[in-house]
Amino acid sequence: MSQPASAYFMEDRHDPSETHTLAVLVQNEPGVLARVIGLFSGRGYNIESLTVSETENQKHLSRITIVTTGTPMVIEQIKHQLDRMVPVYRVVDMTQTGRAIERELAMVKVRGVGEHRVEALRLADAFRARVIDATTESFVFEITGNTAKINQFIDLMRPLGLVEVSRTGVAAIGRGPEGM
Amino acid sequence: MSETSHNPSQMTGAAMIVRALIDHGVQHLFGYPGGAVLPIYDEIFQQDAIEHILVRHEQGAGHAAEGYARSTGKPGVVLVTSGPGATNMVTPLTDALMDSIPLVCITGQVPTHLIGNDAFQECDTVGITRPCTKHNWLVRDVNDLAKVLHEAFYVATSGRPGPVVVDVPKDVQFAVGTYHPPRKSDVHISYAPRVKGDATQIRKAVALLASAKRPVIYSGGGVINSGPDAAKLLRELVDVTGFPITSTLMGLGAYPASGKNWLGMLGMHGTFEANMTMHDCDVMLCVGARFDDRITGRTDAFSPGSKKIHIDIDPSSINKNIRVDVPIIGDAGNVLGDLLQVFKAEAKKPDIKAWWQQIATWRARNSLHYKKSNDIIMPQYAIQRLFEATRGKDVYITTEVGQHQMWAAQFFGFEEPHRWMTSGGLGTMGYGLPAAIGVQVAHRDSLVIDVGGDASVQMTIQEMSTAVQHELPIKIFILNNQYMGMVRQWQQLLHGNRLSHSYTEAMPDFVKLAEAYGCVGIRAIKPGDLDGAIKEMISVKRPVLFDCRVAALENCFPMIPSGKAHNEMLLPAEAEDEATAAAFAGGKALV
Ligand SMILES: Cc1ncc(C[n+]2csc(CCOP(=O)(O)OP(=O)(O)O)c2C)c(N)n1
Ligand SMILES: [Mg+2]
């Protein structure tokens, strides 16, 4: 493709994208989440999933788990950009450590009667999803697992009368005795 | 009440702000009052440790503080009101963030109970300035104010410097609380910039440098920011290694322009020899620069055969645009010191005679050549005469943005750091005039010149009034080509000579304008008048607007055209083609 007339050098980058899960330990103070999210939107990074909660409340520390995609250079940038923020203590690339467990919780509402209803229950059982609400024509299932498992469960529920899904986003932690 | 009045650490928030500024050695404050900062202005009125410089527009205060900071190495401090006062600061904050300039900006905010109510002159200052500051704070409790102010100064000036905002609601300014002087615990423990470079990496760098056949040193604004020691060490490194050195726009002056290893500036309008040296080198040492897109040209063709060493205090600058082989995270001065020590102990000057011979052939192309004229003042000639007239003087140069900025960078020789203030990263027209004010405030007896453009200078021209009020004899040397020259240049090169809105139809009479402001107006039209007029400008001890009428259609070369690499520069000789000529004929040929 020929270069359009521009004061900028335009290049297509074709490096393959990777998905990484980052654990970010931050001071829990006003605006900290806005800073992190603003970094992603401002610099054009992707957020696939974002989970935040205070984890050590006497120290006012929160843990943000972000699933993002990008080329290896972009992923490296994201980590450095996060790390240099004033209220950020640590950034750990859970994917790079190769020793992380990831979990998500989803609540899945399915509506139906007869065969569909029976099939939904049967599949829920196979996925170890629990029934946490039921009416004569609906169920709400609670399911925990990695993202792929939950996606698969939701896909299976779709033809059986899927109404609505609420997901927490990914939480991740390293295996073994060490902390992050 | 009587108890608190006996305790000297009890005071209002407004008093704390002034006290904190004094504790941080602040002598000058640039600002503009308004409802939400009146308690602070009341405190300013009742003291004389800090001089307040009243500007005419908050953007002016911000750029003045930038000029002040860049020429002193100290943080620039700004005080503005809520709402429009704060939003007017967005441009200088962004400018300072891009160019790593330490600013502490205090903004007034509506009282805490009104925040979020769309109160009069309310805006979400921390929200708006979050992406254009290194960090910012909204202080809701007067007892947090001292800590936040001290942290603000620390964050602005440490690590990679940058602008910070402290937003203080009016009720917090009135409230009484406890002040404490600066202490270590004021700073987030999560904030710990790395200063010292990794010893193993430094060894690897030295090994690469010592084995280089075609080396180059490429330095940037980080060397200036690191302080005078860094520039000294850089010079020593050049001497010890014998390597050629080039610099970014922001880094000019770290190595003297008269030094024998100097290649001139690199990048889009850099010299042919600087860019060719970068392209063909085998080892590149980048110190305090960030491989920005005006520097690299096409990244996939950037210096393809070299091993790259990158010293930077900001880890996010490493491998952002260009993959490097030996990253060293740390302060430029600190790392250069260690690197020199190792080099001197373990390596010797590599023989690079052949490389210098190659460089000499590039130099011989004389890429800054331009056609001289006896009838009209060529803009490059104007800068050369300005440089000659001020050589050896205690001079500071600021610029606006456009062709004149590039000509100033190309033709004015900077011998020392901190003498050159320009808006590099953001490219903010209107920067130079207020920046000159800030420089002059810090250096009352020095010669401070803003090399301006006719369009740029009109963006902040109102600050001439500030210069007059505060008796700041700044010189605004306008290369008046009656065009937004840089825009026109791109339109000529890329948009088929359609000069859409890049010509200024109604130019003010700058001499009369100077007089209206109560300063001095000088005009030069013929090359023969130029030296005398410059001499007059320098000898006048008042602010001057100098209307230097230059060749209207001159363009800035050499140039790396878009999408091209360093070795594909357009030289001035090649640029005198039909495209340019056609524009000359069709355009409004004003001289
Ligand atoms: C605030 C702002 N608006 C627009 C631009 C885009 N721009 C870059 S250079 C330029 C023209 C500058 O004209 P002038 O100041 O006369 O300088 P010259 O190029 O003619 O020397 C413009 C409009 C900018 N850099 N900054
Ligand atoms: Mg112009």
PDB file of C-alpha atoms in Angstrom, chain A residues 75-150:
ATOM      1  CA  ILE A  75       2.564  -6.136  26.665  1.00  0.00           C
ATOM      2  CA  GLU A  76       5.998  -5.032  27.875  1.00  0.00           C
ATOM      3  CA  GLN A  77       4.931  -1.384  27.495  1.00  0.00           C
ATOM      4  CA  ILE A  78       1.732  -1.964  29.446  1.00  0.00           C
ATOM      5  CA  LYS A  79       3.664  -3.441  32.360  1.00  0.00           C
ATOM      6  CA  HIS A  80       6.158  -0.574  32.429  1.00  0.00           C
ATOM      7  CA  GLN A  81       3.459   2.062  32.059  1.00  0.00           C
ATOM      8  CA  LEU A  82       1.538   0.538  34.978  1.00  0.00           C
ATOM      9  CA  ASP A  83       4.629   0.159  37.100  1.00  0.00           C
ATOM     10  CA  ARG A  84       5.641   3.805  36.830  1.00  0.00           C
ATOM     11  CA  MET A  85       2.339   5.098  38.192  1.00  0.00           C
ATOM     12  CA  VAL A  86       2.788   6.635  41.617  1.00  0.00           C
ATOM     13  CA  PRO A  87       0.238   4.477  43.522  1.00  0.00           C
ATOM     14  CA  VAL A  88       1.256   1.178  41.883  1.00  0.00           C
ATOM     15  CA  TYR A  89       3.342  -1.132  44.067  1.00  0.00           C
ATOM     16  CA  ARG A  90       3.875  -4.099  41.832  1.00  0.00           C
ATOM     17  CA  VAL A  91       2.933  -5.512  38.487  1.00  0.00           C
ATOM     18  CA  VAL A  92       3.227  -9.245  37.959  1.00  0.00           C
ATOM     19  CA  ASP A  93       2.679 -10.897  34.607  1.00  0.00           C
ATOM     20  CA  MET A  94       0.833 -14.028  35.734  1.00  0.00           C
ATOM     21  CA  THR A  95       0.979 -15.495  32.238  1.00  0.00           C
ATOM     22  CA  GLN A  96       4.730 -15.069  32.022  1.00  0.00           C
ATOM     23  CA  THR A  97       5.309 -16.759  35.374  1.00  0.00           C
ATOM     24  CA  GLY A  98       3.532 -19.791  33.902  1.00  0.00           C
ATOM     25  CA  ARG A  99       2.426 -20.790  37.388  1.00  0.00           C
ATOM     26  CA  ALA A 100      -0.851 -19.015  37.781  1.00  0.00           C
ATOM     27  CA  ILE A 101      -4.304 -20.304  38.534  1.00  0.00           C
ATOM     28  CA  GLU A 102      -7.108 -18.255  37.019  1.00  0.00           C
ATOM     29  CA  ARG A 103     -10.742 -18.353  38.056  1.00  0.00           C
ATOM     30  CA  GLU A 104     -13.890 -16.554  37.171  1.00  0.00           C
ATOM     31  CA  LEU A 105     -17.355 -16.822  38.626  1.00  0.00           C
ATOM     32  CA  ALA A 106     -20.465 -16.515  36.491  1.00  0.00           C
ATOM     33  CA  MET A 107     -24.176 -16.525  37.233  1.00  0.00           C
ATOM     34  CA  VAL A 108     -26.168 -17.817  34.291  1.00  0.00           C
ATOM     35  CA  LYS A 109     -29.928 -17.497  33.954  1.00  0.00           C
ATOM     36  CA  VAL A 110     -31.730 -20.001  31.742  1.00  0.00           C
ATOM     37  CA  ARG A 111     -35.441 -20.102  30.991  1.00  0.00           C
ATOM     38  CA  GLY A 112     -37.273 -23.097  29.600  1.00  0.00           C
ATOM     39  CA  VAL A 113     -39.543 -26.035  30.176  1.00  0.00           C
ATOM     40  CA  GLY A 114     -39.600 -29.730  29.373  1.00  0.00           C
ATOM     41  CA  GLU A 115     -36.646 -31.305  27.588  1.00  0.00           C
ATOM     42  CA  HIS A 116     -34.601 -28.074  27.555  1.00  0.00           C
ATOM     43  CA  ARG A 117     -34.954 -27.690  31.283  1.00  0.00           C
ATOM     44  CA  VAL A 118     -33.804 -31.212  31.947  1.00  0.00           C
ATOM     45  CA  GLU A 119     -30.880 -30.882  29.571  1.00  0.00           C
ATOM     46  CA  ALA A 120     -29.771 -27.595  31.217  1.00  0.00           C
ATOM     47  CA  LEU A 121     -29.732 -29.259  34.620  1.00  0.00           C
ATOM     48  CA  ARG A 122     -27.840 -32.243  33.299  1.00  0.00           C
ATOM     49  CA  LEU A 123     -25.139 -30.053  31.731  1.00  0.00           C
ATOM     50  CA  ALA A 124     -24.915 -27.885  34.824  1.00  0.00           C
ATOM     51  CA  ASP A 125     -24.213 -30.991  36.795  1.00  0.00           C
ATOM     52  CA  ALA A 126     -21.466 -32.038  34.384  1.00  0.00           C
ATOM     53  CA  PHE A 127     -19.857 -28.582  34.749  1.00  0.00           C
ATOM     54  CA  ARG A 128     -20.282 -28.576  38.522  1.00  0.00           C
ATOM     55  CA  ALA A 129     -22.483 -25.524  38.304  1.00  0.00           C
ATOM     56  CA  ARG A 130     -24.804 -25.024  41.253  1.00  0.00           C
ATOM     57  CA  VAL A 131     -28.425 -24.031  41.135  1.00  0.00           C
ATOM     58  CA  ILE A 132     -28.774 -20.866  43.239  1.00  0.00           C
ATOM     59  CA  ASP A 133     -32.265 -19.870  42.178  1.00  0.00           C
ATOM     60  CA  ALA A 134     -35.093 -21.760  40.584  1.00  0.00           C
ATOM     61  CA  THR A 135     -38.680 -21.190  39.433  1.00  0.00           C
ATOM     62  CA  THR A 136     -40.881 -23.585  37.515  1.00  0.00           C
ATOM     63  CA  GLU A 137     -39.619 -22.102  34.294  1.00  0.00           C
ATOM     64  CA  SER A 138     -36.074 -20.922  35.109  1.00  0.00           C
ATOM     65  CA  PHE A 139     -32.761 -21.578  36.811  1.00  0.00           C
ATOM     66  CA  VAL A 140     -29.866 -19.396  37.878  1.00  0.00           C
ATOM     67  CA  PHE A 141     -26.631 -21.387  37.845  1.00  0.00           C
ATOM     68  CA  GLU A 142     -23.461 -20.433  39.603  1.00  0.00           C
ATOM     69  CA  ILE A 143     -20.304 -21.663  37.914  1.00  0.00           C
ATOM     70  CA  THR A 144     -16.637 -21.136  38.705  1.00  0.00           C
ATOM     71  CA  GLY A 145     -13.707 -21.960  36.491  1.00  0.00           C
ATOM     72  CA  ASN A 146     -11.310 -20.550  33.992  1.00  0.00           C
ATOM     73  CA  THR A 147     -12.580 -18.333  31.227  1.00  0.00           C
ATOM     74  CA  ALA A 148     -12.669 -21.092  28.629  1.00  0.00           C
ATOM     75  CA  LYS A 149     -14.802 -23.365  30.794  1.00  0.00           C
ATOM     76  CA  ILE A 150     -17.303 -20.618  31.482  1.00  0.00           C
TER      77      ILE A 150
END
